[in-house]
JSON list of C-alpha atoms in Angstrom, two decimals:
[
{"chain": "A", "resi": 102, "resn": "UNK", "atom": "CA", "xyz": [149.00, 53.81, 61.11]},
{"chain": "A", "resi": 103, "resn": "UNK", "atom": "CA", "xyz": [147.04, 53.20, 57.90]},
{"chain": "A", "resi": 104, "resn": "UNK", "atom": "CA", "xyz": [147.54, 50.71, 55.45]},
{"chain": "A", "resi": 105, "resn": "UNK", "atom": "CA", "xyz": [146.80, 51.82, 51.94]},
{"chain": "A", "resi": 106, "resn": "UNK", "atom": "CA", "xyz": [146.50, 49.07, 48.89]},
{"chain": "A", "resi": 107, "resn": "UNK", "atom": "CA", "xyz": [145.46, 49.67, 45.37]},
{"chain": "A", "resi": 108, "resn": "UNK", "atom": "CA", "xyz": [144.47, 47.33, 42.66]},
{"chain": "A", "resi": 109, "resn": "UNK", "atom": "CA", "xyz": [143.11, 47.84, 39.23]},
{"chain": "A", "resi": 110, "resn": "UNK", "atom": "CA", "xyz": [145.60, 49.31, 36.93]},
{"chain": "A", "resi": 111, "resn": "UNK", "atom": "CA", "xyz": [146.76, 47.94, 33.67]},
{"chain": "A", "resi": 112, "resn": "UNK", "atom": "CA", "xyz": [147.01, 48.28, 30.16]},
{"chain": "A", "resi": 113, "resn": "UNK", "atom": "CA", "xyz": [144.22, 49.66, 28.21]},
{"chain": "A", "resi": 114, "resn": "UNK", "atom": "CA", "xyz": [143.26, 51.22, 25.00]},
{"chain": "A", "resi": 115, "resn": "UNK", "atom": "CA", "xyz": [143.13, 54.98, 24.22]},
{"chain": "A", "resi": 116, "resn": "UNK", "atom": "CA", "xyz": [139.36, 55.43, 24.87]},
{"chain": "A", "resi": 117, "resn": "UNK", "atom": "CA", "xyz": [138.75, 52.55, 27.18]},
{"chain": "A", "resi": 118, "resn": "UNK", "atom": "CA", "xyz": [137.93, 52.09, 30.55]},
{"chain": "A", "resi": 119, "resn": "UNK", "atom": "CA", "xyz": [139.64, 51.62, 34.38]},
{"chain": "A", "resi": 120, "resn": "UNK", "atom": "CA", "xyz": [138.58, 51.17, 37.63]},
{"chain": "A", "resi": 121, "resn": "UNK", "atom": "CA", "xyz": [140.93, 51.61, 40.68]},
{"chain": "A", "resi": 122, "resn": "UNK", "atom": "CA", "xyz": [140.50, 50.24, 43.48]},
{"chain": "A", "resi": 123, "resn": "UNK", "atom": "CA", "xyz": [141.84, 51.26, 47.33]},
{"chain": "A", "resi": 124, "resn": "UNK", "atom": "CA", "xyz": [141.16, 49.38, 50.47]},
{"chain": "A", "resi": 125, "resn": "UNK", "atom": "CA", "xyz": [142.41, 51.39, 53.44]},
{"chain": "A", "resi": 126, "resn": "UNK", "atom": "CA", "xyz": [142.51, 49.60, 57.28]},
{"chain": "A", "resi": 127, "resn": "UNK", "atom": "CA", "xyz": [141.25, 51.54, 60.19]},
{"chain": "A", "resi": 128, "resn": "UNK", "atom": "CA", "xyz": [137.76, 52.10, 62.02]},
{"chain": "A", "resi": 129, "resn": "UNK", "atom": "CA", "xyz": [137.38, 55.05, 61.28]},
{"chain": "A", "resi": 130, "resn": "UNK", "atom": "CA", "xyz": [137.57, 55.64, 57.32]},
{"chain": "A", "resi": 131, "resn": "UNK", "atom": "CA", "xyz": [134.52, 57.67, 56.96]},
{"chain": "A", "resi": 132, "resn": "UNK", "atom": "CA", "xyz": [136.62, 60.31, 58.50]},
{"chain": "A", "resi": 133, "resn": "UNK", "atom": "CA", "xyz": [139.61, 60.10, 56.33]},
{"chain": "A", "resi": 134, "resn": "UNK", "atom": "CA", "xyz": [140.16, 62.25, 53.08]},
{"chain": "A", "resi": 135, "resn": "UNK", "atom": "CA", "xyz": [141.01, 60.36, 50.65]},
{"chain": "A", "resi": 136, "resn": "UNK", "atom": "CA", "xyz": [142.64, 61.03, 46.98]},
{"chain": "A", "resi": 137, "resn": "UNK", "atom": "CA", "xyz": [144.25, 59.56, 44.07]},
{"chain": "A", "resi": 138, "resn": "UNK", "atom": "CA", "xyz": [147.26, 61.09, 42.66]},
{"chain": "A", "resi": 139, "resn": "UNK", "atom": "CA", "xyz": [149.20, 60.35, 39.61]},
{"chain": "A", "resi": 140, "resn": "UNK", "atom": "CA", "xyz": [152.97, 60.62, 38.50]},
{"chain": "A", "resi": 141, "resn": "UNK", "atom": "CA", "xyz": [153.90, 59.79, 35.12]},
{"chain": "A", "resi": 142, "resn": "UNK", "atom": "CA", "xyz": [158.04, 58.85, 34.12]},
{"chain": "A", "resi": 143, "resn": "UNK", "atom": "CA", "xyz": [160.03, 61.69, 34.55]},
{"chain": "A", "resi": 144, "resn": "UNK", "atom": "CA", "xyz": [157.34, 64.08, 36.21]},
{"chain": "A", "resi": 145, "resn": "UNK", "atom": "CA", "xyz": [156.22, 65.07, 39.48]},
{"chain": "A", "resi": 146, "resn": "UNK", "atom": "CA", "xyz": [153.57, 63.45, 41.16]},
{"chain": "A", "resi": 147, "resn": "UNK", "atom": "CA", "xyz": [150.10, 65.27, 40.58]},
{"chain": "A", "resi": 148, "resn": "UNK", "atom": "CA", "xyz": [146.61, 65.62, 42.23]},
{"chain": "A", "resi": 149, "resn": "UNK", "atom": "CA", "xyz": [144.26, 63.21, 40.08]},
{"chain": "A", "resi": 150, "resn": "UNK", "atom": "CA", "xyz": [140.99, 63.74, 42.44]},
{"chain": "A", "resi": 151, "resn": "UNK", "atom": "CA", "xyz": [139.98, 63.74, 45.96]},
{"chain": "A", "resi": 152, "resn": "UNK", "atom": "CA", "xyz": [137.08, 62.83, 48.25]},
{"chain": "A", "resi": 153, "resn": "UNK", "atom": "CA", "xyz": [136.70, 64.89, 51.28]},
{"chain": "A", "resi": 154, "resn": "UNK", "atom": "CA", "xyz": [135.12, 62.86, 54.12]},
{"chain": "A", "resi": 155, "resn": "UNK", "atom": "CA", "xyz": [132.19, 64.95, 53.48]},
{"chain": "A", "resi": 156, "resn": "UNK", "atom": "CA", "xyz": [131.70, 63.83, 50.47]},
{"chain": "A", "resi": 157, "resn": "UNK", "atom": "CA", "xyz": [132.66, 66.73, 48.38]},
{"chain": "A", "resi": 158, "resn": "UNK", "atom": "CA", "xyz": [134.64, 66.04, 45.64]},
{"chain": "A", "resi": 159, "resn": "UNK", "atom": "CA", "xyz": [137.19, 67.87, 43.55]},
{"chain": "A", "resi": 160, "resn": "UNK", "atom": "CA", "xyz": [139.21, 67.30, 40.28]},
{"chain": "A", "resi": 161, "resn": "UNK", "atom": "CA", "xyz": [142.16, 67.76, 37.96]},
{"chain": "A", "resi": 162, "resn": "UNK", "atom": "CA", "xyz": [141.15, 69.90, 35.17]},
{"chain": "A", "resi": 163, "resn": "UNK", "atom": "CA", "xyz": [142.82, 67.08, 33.20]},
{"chain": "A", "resi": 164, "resn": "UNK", "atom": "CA", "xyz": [140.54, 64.64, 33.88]},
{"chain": "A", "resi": 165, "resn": "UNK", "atom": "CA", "xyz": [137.06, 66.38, 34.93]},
{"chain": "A", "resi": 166, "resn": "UNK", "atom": "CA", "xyz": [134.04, 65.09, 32.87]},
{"chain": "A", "resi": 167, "resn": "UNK", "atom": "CA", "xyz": [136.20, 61.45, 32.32]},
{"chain": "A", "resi": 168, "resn": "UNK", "atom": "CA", "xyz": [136.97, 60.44, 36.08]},
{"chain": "A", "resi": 169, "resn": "UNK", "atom": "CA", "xyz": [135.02, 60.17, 38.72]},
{"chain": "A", "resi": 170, "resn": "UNK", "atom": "CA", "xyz": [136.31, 59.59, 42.62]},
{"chain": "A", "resi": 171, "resn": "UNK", "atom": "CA", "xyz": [133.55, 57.48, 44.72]},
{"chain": "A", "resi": 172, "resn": "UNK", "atom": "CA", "xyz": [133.87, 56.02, 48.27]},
{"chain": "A", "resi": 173, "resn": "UNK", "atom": "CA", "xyz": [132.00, 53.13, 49.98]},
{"chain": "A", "resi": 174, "resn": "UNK", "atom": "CA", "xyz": [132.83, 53.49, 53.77]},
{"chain": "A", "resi": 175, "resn": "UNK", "atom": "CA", "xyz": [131.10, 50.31, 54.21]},
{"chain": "A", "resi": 176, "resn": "UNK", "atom": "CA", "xyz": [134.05, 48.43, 52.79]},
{"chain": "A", "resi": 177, "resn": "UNK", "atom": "CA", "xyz": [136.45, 51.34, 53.55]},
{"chain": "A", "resi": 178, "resn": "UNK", "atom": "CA", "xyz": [137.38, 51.50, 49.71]},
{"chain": "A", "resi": 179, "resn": "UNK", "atom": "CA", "xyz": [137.63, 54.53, 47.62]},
{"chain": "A", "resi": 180, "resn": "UNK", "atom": "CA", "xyz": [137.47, 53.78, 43.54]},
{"chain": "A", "resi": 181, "resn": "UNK", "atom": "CA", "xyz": [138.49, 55.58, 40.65]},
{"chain": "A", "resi": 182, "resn": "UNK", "atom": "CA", "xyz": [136.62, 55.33, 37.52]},
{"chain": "A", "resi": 183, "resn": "UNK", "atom": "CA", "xyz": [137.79, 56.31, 34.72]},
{"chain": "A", "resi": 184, "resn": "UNK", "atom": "CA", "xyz": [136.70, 56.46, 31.21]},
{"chain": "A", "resi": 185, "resn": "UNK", "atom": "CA", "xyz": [137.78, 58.00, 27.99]},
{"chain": "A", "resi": 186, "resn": "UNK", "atom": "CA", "xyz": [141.54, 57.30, 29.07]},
{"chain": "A", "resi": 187, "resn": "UNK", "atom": "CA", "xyz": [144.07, 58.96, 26.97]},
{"chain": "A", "resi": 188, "resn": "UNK", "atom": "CA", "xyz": [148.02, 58.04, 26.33]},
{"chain": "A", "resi": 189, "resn": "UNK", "atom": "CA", "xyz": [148.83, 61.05, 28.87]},
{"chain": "A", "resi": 190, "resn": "UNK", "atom": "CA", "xyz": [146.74, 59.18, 31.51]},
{"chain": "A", "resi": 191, "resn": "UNK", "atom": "CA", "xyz": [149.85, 56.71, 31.64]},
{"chain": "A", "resi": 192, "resn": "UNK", "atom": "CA", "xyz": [151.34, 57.18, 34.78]},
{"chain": "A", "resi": 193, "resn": "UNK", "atom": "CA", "xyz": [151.36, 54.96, 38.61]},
{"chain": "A", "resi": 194, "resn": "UNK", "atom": "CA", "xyz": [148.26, 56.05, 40.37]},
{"chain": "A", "resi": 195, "resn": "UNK", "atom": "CA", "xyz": [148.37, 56.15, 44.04]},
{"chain": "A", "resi": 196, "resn": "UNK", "atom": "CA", "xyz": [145.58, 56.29, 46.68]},
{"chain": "A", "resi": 197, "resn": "UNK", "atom": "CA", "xyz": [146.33, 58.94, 49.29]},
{"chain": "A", "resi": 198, "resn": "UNK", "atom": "CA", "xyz": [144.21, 59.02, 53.02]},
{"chain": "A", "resi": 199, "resn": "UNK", "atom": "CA", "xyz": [144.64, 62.03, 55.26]},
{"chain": "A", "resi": 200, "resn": "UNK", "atom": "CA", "xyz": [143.83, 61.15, 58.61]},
{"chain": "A", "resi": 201, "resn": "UNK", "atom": "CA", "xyz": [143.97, 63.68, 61.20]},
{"chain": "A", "resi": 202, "resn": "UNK", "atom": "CA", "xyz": [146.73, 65.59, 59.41]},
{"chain": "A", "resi": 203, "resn": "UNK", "atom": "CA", "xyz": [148.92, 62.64, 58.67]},
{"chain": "A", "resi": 204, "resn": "UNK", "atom": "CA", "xyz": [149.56, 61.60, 55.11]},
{"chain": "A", "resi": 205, "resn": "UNK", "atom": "CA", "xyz": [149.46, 58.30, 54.02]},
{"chain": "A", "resi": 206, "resn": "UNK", "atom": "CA", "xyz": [150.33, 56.47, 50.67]},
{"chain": "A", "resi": 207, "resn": "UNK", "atom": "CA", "xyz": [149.74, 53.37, 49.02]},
{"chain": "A", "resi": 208, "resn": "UNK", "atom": "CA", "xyz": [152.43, 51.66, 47.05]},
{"chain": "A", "resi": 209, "resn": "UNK", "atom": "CA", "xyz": [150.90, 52.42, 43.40]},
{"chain": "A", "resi": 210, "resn": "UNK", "atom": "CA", "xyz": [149.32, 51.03, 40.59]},
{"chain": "A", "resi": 211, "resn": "UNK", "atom": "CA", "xyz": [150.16, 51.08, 37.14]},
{"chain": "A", "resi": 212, "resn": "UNK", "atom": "CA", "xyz": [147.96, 52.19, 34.26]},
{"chain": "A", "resi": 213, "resn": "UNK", "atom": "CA", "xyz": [149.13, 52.28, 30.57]},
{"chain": "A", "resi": 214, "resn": "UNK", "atom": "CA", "xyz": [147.12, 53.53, 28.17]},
{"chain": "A", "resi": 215, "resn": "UNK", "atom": "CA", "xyz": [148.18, 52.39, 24.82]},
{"chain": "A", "resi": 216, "resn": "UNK", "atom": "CA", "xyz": [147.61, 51.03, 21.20]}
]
């Protein structure tokens, strides 16, 4: 079982700046993929970026060239940074591990992007 816990999220400007945060338990996070998705009221929930445990990294075209996915196995935390945040950023962000082919979900973070 992994534990999955965000932090980070809040209200912010049109243009501003975020960082999410996700601390996952387990030995062996190096191995996990990890990902944040998005889902915004009334919409499904959508890739935002991932992290393969590799260290290749991929991106919705939504968001490439503002976001960028990092990890730091050290402290078994992936990050989110983003910049140039837009009102359709708004949404709950969640951090997503795949270990071994089992999903796993944090409980969310809100961002609001807003006047």
């Amino acid at each position: 079982q992994v534990q999955l816990a965000e932090s980070g999220g809040g209200l912010v400007q049109p243009g501003g700046s975020l960082r999410l945060s996700c601390v996952a338990s387990g030995s062996m996070f190096s191995r996990y993929f990890m990902g944040w998705y998005r889902q915004a009221s009334g919409k499904q929930r959508e890739l935002v970026a991932l992290n393969t445990s590799s260290g290749s990294r991929n991106y919705a075209d939504s968001v490439k060239g503002r976001f960028t996915i990092s990890r730091d196995n050290a402290k078994n935390t992936v990050y989110l940074q983003m910049n140039s945040l837009k009102p359709e950023d708004t949404a709950a962000y969640y951090c997503n591990a795949v270990v071994y082919g089992t999903d796993y979900w944090g409980k969310g973070t809100l961002v609001t992007v807003s006047l």
